[in-house]
Tab-separated table of C-alpha atoms in Angstrom:
chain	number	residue	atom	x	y	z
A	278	UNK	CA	44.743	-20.753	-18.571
A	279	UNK	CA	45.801	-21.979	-15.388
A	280	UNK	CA	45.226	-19.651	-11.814
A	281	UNK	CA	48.717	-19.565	-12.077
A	282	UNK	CA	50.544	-15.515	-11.826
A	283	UNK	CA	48.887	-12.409	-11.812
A	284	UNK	CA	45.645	-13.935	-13.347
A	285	UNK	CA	42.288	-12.338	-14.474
A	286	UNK	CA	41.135	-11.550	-10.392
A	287	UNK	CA	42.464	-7.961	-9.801
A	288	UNK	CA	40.941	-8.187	-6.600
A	289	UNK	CA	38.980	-9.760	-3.649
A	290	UNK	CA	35.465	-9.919	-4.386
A	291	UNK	CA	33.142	-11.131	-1.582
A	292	UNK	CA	29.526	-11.570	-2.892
A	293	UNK	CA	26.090	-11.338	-1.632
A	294	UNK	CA	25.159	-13.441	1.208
A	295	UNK	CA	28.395	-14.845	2.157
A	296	UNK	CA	29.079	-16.234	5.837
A	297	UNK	CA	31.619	-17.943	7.549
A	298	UNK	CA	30.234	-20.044	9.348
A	299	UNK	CA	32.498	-21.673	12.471
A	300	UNK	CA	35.882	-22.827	10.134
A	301	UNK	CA	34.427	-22.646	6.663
A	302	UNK	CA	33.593	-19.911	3.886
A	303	UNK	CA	29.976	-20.514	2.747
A	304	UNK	CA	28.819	-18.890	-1.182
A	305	UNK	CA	26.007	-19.322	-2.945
A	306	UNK	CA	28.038	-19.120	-6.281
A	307	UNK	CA	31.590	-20.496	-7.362
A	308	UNK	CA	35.012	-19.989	-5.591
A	309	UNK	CA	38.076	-19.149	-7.483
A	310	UNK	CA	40.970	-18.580	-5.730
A	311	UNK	CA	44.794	-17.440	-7.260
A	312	UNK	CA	47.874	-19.587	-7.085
A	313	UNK	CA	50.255	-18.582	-3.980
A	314	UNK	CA	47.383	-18.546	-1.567
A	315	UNK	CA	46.387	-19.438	1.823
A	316	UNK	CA	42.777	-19.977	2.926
A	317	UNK	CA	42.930	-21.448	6.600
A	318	UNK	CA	39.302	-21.950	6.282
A	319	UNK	CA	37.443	-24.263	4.743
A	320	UNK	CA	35.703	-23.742	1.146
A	321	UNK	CA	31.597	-24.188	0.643
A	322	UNK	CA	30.413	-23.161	-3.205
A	323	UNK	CA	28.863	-24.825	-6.169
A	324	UNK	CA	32.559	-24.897	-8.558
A	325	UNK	CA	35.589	-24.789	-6.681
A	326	UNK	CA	38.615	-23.608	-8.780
A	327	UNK	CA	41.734	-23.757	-6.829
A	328	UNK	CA	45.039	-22.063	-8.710
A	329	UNK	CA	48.875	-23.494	-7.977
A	330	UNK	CA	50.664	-24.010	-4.636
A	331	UNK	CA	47.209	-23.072	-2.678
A	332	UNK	CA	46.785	-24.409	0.324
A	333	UNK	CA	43.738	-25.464	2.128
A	334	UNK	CA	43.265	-25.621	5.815
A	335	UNK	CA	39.873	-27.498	6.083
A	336	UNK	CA	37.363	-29.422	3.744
A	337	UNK	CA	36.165	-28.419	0.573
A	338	UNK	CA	32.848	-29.435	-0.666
A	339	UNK	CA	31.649	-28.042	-3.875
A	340	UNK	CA	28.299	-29.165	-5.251
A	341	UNK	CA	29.369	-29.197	-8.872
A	342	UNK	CA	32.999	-29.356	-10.607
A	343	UNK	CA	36.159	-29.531	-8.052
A	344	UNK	CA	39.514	-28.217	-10.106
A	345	UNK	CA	42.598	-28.500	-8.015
A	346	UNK	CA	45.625	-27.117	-10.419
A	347	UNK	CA	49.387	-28.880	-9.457
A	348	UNK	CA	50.967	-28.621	-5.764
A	349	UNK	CA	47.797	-28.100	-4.305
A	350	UNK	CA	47.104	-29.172	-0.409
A	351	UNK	CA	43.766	-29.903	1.320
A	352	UNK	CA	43.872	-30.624	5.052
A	353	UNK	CA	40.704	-32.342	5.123
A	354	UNK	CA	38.233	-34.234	2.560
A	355	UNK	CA	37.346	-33.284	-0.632
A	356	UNK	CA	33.915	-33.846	-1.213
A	357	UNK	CA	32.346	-33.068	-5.211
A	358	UNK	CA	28.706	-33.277	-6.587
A	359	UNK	CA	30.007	-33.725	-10.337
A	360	UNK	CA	33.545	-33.980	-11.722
A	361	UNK	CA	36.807	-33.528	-10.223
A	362	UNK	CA	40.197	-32.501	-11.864
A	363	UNK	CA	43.519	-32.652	-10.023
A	364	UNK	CA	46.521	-31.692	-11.230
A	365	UNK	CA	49.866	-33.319	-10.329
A	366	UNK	CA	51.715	-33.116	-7.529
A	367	UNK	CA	48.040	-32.448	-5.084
A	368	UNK	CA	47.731	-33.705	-1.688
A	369	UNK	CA	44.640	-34.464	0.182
A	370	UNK	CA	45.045	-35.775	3.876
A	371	UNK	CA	41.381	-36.574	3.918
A	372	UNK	CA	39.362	-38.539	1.764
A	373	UNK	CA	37.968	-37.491	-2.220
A	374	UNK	CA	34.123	-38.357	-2.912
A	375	UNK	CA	33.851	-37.646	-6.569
A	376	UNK	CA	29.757	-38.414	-7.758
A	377	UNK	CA	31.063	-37.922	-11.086
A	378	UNK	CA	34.056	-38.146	-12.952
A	379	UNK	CA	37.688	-38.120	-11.692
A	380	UNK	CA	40.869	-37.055	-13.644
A	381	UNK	CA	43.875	-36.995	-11.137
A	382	UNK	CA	47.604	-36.202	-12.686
A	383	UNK	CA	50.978	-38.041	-11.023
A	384	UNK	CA	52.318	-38.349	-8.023
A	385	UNK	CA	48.811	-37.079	-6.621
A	386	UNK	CA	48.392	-38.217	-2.864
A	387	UNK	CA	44.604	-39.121	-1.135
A	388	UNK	CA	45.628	-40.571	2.443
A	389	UNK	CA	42.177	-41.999	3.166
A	390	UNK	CA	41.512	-43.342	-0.064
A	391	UNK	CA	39.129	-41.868	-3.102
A	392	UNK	CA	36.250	-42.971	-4.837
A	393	UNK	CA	34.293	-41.845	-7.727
A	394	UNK	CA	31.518	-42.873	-9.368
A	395	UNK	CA	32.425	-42.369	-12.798
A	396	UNK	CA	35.594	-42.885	-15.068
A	397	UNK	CA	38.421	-42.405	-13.546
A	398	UNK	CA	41.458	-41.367	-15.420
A	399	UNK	CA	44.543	-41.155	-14.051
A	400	UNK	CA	47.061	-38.910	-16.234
A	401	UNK	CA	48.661	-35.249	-16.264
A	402	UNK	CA	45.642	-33.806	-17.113
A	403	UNK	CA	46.028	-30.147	-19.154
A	404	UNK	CA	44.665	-27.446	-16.855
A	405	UNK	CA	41.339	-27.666	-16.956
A	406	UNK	CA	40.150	-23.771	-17.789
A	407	UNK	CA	42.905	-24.037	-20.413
A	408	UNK	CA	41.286	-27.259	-22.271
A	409	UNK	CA	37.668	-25.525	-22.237
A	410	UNK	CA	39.464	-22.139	-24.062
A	411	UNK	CA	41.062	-24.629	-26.741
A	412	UNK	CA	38.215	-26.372	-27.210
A	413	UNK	CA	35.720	-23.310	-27.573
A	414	UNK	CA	38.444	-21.873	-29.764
A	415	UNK	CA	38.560	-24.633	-31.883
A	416	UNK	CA	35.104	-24.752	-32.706
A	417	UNK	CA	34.907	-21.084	-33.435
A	418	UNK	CA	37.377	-21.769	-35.813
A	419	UNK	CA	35.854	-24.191	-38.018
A	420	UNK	CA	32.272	-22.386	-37.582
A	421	UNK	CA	30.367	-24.868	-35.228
A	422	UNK	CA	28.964	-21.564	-33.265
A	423	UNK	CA	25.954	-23.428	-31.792
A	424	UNK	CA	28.377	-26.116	-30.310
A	425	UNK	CA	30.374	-23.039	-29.171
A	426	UNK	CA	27.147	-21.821	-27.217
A	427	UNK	CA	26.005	-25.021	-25.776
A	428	UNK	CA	29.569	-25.334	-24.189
A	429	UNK	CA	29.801	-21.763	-22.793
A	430	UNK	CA	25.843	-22.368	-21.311
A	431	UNK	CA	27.164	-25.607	-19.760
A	432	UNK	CA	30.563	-23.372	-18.639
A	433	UNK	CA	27.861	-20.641	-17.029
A	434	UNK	CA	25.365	-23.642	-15.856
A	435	UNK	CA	22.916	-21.927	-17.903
A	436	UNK	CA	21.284	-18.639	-17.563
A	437	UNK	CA	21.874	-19.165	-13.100
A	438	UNK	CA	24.737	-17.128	-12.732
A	439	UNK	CA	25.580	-16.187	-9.561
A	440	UNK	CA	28.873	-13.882	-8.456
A	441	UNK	CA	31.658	-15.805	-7.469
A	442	UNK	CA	34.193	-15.301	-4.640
A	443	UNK	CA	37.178	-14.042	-6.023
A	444	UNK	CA	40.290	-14.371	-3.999
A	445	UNK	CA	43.511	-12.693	-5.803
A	446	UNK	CA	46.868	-14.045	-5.956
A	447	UNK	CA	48.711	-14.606	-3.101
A	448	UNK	CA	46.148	-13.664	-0.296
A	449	UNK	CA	45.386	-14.930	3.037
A	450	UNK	CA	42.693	-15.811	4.678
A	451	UNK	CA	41.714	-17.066	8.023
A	452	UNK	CA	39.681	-16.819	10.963
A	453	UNK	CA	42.164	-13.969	12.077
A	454	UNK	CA	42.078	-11.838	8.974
A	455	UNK	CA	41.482	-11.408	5.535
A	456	UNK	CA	45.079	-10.120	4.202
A	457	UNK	CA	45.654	-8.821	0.475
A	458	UNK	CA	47.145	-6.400	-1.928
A	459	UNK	CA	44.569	-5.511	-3.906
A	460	UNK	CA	41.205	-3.351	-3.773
A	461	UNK	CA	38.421	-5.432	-1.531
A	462	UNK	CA	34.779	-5.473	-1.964
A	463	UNK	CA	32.087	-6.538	0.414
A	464	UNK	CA	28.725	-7.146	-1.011
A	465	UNK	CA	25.338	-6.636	0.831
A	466	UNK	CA	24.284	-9.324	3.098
A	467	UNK	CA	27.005	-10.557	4.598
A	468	UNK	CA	28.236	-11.757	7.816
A	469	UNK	CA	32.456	-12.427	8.151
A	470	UNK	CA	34.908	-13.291	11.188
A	471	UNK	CA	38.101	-11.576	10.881
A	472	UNK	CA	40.263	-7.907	10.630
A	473	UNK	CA	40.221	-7.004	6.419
A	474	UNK	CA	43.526	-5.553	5.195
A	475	UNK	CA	43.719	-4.181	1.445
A	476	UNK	CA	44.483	-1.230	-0.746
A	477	UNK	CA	41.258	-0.379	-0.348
A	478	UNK	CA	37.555	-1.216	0.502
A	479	UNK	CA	34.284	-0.672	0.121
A	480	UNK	CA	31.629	-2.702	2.406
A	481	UNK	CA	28.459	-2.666	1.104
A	482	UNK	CA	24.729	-2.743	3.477
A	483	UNK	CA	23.042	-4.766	6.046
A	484	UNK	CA	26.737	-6.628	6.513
A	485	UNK	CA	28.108	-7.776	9.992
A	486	UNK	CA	31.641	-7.538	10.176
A	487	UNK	CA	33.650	-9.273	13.356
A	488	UNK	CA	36.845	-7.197	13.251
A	489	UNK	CA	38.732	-4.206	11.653
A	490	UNK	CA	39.098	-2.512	8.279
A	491	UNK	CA	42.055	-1.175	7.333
A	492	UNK	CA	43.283	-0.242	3.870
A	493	UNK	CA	45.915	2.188	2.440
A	494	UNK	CA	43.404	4.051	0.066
A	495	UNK	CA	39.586	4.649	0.697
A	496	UNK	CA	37.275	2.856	3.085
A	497	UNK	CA	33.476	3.491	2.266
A	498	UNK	CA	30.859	1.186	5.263
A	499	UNK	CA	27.542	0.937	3.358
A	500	UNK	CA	24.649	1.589	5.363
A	501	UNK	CA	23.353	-0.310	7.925
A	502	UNK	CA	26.638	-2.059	8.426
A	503	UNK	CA	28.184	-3.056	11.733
A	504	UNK	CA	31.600	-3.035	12.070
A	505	UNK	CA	33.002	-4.511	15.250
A	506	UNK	CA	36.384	-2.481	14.923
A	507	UNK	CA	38.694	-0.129	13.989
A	508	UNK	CA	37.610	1.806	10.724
A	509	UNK	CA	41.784	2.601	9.291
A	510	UNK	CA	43.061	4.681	6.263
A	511	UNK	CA	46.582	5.973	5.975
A	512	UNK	CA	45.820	8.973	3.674
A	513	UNK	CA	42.423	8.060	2.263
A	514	UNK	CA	39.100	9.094	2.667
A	515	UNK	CA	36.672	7.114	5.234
A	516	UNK	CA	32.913	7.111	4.493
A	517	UNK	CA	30.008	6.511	6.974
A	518	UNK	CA	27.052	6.041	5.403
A	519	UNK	CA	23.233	6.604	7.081
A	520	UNK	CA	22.920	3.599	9.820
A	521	UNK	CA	25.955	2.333	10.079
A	522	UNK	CA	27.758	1.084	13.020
A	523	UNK	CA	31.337	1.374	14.011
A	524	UNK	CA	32.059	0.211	17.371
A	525	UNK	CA	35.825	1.655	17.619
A	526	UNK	CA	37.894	4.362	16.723
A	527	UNK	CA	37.898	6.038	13.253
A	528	UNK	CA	41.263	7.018	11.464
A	529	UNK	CA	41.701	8.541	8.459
A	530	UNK	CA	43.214	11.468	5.706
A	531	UNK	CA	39.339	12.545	5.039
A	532	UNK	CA	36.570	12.110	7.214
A	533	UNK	CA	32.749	11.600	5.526
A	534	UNK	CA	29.981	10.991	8.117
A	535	UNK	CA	26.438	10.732	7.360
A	536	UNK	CA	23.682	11.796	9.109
A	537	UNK	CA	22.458	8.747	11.117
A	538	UNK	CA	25.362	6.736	11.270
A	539	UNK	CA	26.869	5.954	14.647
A	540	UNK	CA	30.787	5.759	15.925
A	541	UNK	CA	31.095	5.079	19.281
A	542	UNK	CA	35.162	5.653	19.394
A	543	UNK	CA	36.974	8.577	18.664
A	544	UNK	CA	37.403	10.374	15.008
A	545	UNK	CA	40.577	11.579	13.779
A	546	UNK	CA	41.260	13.392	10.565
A	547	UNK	CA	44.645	14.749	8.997
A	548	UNK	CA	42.492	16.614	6.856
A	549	UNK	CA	38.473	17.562	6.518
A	550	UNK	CA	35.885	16.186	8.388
A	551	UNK	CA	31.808	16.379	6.755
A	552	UNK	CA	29.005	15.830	8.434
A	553	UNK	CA	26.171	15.253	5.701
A	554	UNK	CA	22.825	15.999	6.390
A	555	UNK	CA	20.419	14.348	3.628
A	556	UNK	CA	16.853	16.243	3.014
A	557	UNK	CA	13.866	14.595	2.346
A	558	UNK	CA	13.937	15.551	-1.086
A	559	UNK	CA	17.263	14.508	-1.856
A	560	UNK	CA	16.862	11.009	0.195
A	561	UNK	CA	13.513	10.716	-2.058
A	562	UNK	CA	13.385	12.196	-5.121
A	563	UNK	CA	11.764	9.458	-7.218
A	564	UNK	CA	8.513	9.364	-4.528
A	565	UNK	CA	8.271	13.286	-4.841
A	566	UNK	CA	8.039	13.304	-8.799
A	567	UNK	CA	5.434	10.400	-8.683
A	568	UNK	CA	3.932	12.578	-5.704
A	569	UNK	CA	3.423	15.083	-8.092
A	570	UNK	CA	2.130	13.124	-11.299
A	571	UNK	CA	-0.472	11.571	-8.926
A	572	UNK	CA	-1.823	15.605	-8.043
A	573	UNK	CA	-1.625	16.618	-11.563
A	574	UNK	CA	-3.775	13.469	-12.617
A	575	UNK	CA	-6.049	14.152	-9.410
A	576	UNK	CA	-5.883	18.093	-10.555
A	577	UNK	CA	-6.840	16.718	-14.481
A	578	UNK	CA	-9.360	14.751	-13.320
A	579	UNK	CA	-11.048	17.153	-10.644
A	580	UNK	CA	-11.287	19.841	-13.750
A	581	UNK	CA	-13.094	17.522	-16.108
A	582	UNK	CA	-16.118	17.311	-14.317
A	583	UNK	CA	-15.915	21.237	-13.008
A	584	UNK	CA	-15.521	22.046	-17.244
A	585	UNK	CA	-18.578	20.236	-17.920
A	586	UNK	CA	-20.564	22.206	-14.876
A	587	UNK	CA	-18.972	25.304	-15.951
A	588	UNK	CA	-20.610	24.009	-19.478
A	589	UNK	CA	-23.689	23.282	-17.886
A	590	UNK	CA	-23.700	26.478	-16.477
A	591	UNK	CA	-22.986	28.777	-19.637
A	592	UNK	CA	-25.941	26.873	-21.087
A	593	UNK	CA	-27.757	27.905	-18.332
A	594	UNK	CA	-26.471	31.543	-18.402
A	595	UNK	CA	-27.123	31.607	-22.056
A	596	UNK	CA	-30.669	30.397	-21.882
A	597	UNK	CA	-31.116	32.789	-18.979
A	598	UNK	CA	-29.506	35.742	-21.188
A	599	UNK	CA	-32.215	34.492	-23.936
A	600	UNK	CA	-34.827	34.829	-21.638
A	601	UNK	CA	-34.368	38.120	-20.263
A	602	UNK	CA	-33.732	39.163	-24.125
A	603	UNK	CA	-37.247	38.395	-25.072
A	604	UNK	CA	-38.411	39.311	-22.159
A	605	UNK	CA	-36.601	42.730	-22.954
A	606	UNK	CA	-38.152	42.260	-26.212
A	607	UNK	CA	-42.011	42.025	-25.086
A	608	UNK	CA	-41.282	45.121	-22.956
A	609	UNK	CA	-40.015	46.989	-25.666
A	610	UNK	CA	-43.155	45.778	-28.158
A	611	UNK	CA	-45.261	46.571	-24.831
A	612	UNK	CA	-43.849	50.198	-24.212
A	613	UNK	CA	-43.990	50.625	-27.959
A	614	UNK	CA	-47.932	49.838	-28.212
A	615	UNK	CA	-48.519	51.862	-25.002
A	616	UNK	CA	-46.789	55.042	-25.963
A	617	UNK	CA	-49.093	54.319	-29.564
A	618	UNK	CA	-52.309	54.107	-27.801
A	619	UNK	CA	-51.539	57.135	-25.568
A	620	UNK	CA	-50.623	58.545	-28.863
A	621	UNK	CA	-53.679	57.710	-30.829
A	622	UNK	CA	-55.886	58.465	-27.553
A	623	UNK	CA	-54.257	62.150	-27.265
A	624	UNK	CA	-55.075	62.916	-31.398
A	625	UNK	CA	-58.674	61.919	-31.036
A	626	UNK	CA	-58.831	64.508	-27.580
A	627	UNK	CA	-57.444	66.981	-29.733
A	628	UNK	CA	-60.114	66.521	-32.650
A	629	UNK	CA	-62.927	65.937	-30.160
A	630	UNK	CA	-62.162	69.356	-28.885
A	631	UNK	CA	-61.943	70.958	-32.617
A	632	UNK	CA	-65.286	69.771	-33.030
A	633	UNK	CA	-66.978	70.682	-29.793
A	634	UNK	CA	-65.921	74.023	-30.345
A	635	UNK	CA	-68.013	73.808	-33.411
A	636	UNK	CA	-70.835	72.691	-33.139
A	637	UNK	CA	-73.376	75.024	-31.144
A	638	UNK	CA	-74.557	74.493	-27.215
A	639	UNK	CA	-77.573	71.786	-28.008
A	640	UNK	CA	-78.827	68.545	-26.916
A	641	UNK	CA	-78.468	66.792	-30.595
A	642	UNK	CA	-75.215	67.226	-31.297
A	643	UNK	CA	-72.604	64.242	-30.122
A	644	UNK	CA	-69.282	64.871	-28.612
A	645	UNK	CA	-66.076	63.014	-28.778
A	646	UNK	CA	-65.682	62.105	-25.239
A	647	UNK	CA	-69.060	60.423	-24.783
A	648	UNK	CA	-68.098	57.916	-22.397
A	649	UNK	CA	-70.429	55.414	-24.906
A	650	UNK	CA	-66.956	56.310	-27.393
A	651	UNK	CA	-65.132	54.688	-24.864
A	652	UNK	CA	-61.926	56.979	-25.215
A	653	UNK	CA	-60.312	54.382	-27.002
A	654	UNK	CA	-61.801	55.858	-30.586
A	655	UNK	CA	-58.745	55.050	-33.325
A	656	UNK	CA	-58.496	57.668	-36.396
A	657	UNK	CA	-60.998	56.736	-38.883
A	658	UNK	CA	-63.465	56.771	-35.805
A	659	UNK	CA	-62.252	60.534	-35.075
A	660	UNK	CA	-63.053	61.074	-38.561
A	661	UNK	CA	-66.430	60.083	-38.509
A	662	UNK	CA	-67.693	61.571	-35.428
A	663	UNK	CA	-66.517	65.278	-37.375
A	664	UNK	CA	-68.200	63.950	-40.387
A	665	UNK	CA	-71.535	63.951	-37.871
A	666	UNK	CA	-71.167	66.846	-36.228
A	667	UNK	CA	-70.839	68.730	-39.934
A	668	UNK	CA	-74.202	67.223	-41.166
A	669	UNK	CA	-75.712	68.152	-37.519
A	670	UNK	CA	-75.137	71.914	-38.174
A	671	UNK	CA	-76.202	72.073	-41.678
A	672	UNK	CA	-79.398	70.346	-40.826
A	673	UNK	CA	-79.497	73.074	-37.491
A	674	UNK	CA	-78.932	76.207	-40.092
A	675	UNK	CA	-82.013	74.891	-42.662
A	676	UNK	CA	-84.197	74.745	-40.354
A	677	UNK	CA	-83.502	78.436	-38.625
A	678	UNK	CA	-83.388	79.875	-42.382
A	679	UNK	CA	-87.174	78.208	-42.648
């Protein structure tokens, strides 16, 4: 498949970390850019894929494969770490410095020479992307899968994949402006020269842009982006995200503003305008919930040891409540034996007075509340002292009879 027509890139992708630094376009990943194009600037990546009838305004260096497809034209040297493929009909005015392989088609024109390291075929070579699809094809076919992976791996250089820039069919680029009809995306990172026209774009954070937006359908500045412009939408909706800079004016269907973003121009709206305030709840949900776990573990944890006092405790209280039982207990037995002797003392009053009354007014007789009796006399002791005082008056009534 050649970069030929419409093509696989549906629209300009600019990745993370991209500059332009004085006349060139510096990525960390591969460049791939559709037939029909113009790039005034010069091209930095690791693969350079270049589609038909592009034309180049300054060098291109590419540290691994260089694929120029047929009427191609590169005002300035073409410098490649690896291979290089160029199809027929491609002019350079500079020099080509292949380290690897070259495979040039007819009628291809290098005004200050070439050199290569490796083979060097010179042919109509089949479009490059093309060959690779035949080939992995081919082997799918007959069931050679692990060839099929180690050729797709070498495709992807292995598991570093980066995001390429894609640059859609007939765009054009320059130091003045970025100019296509397709949706345009920004990634984070990124510092550009030059006014960005497209159906519609999105810039993402922490990006430095040196010129205007303006797109037919929505424009959305990530936050913390500068924009040293015009912000433009014909019926769209513009979004200002929190710290973001727009040094100009701001058009548009739909105006969004953030809370913390800055516009020093003027704002114009054909239809709403929002100002969005962001709580600190909403801007941090995530810390709140693990905000929360954290108390509930502190909460678990502060409990455990307060159970085990609180167990500590009702062993205490419980011993205490056995205490005080049998102390209640030995009261009880105490009171009990108490009201027994007062009991047993009162019964021995009332038979020491039953026998005092009697026995007759003399010196021999004994009475029950001799203080040698103590007062303390139990029952059978009653018993005996009436048992004396009996025998006492018999022994009284012989003698009187005598």
């Amino acid at each position: 498949m050649s970069l030929r027509g419409d093509g696989p890139i549906e629209e300009l992708s600019i990745p993370s970390g991209t500059t332009v630094e004085e006349h060139d376009v510096v990525v960390d990943g591969d460049v791939l850019v559709g037939g029909q194009s113009t790039v005034e600037l010069g091209v930095r990546g690791r693969n350079v894929a270049i589609g038909e009838r592009v034309s180049v305004g300054d060098d291109i260096e590419a540290e691994g494969d260089c694929r120029l497809d047929t009427w191609c034209s590169v005002d300035g040297n073409v410098l490649v770490g690896e291979d290089a493929y160029l199809g027929e009909r491609v002019t350079v005015t500079g020099r080509l410095m292949v380290s690897g392989d070259l495979d040039i088609g007819d009628d291809v024109t290098i005004e200050e020479g070439f050199e290569a390291n490796g083979w060097i075929v010179i042919r109509n070579p089949v479009p490059t992307i093309v060959f690779y699809f035949i080939v992995l094809s081919q082997l799918l076919r007959v069931g050679e899968t692990d060839a099929a992976d180690e050729l797709a791996e070498a495709l992807a250089d292995g598991d570093d994949v980066r995001d390429p820039l894609l640059v859609p069919r007939s765009a054009e680029i320059s130091d003045d402006a970025w100019r296509v009809s397709t949706p345009a995306t920004v990634g984070d990172d990124c510092r550009l020269h030059g006014n960005l026209r497209a159906a519609s774009i999105r810039v993402g954070e922490r990006n430095e842009v040196f010129g205007s937006l303006r797109a037919r359908e929505d424009v959305t500045v990530g936050a913390d982006t500068v924009i040293h412009g015009d912000v433009t939408t014909r019926g769209g909706t513009v979004t200002v995200e929190r710290g973001a800079r727009v040094l100009g004016d701001v058009s548009a269907g739909d105006l969004v503003v953030y809370d913390g973003a800055e516009i020093q121009g003027t704002l114009r709206a054909r239809g709403e305008m929002k100002l969005i305030q962001e709580t600190e709840a909403e801007e941090e949900p995530e810390e709140a919930e693990e905000d929360e776990a954290a108390e509930e573990v502190e909460e678990v944890e502060a409990d455990e040891p307060e159970e085990t006092g609180s167990e500590e405790a009702d062993g205490t209280e419980e011993a205490d409540g056995t205490d005080e039982t049998e102390e209640a207990d030995e009261r009880e037995v105490d009171t009990e034996e108490t009201e027994a002797e007062e009991a047993g003392e009162h019964e021995a009053e009332e038979a020491d007075e039953a026998a005092d009354g009697d026995e007759p007014e003399g010196d021999d007789g004994e009475r029950a509340d001799d203080p040698d009796s103590g007062g303390d006399a139990t029952e059978s002791e009653t018993a005996a002292v009436t048992a004396d005082a009996g025998a006492a008056v018999d022994a009284a009534e012989s003698e009187d009879e005598s």
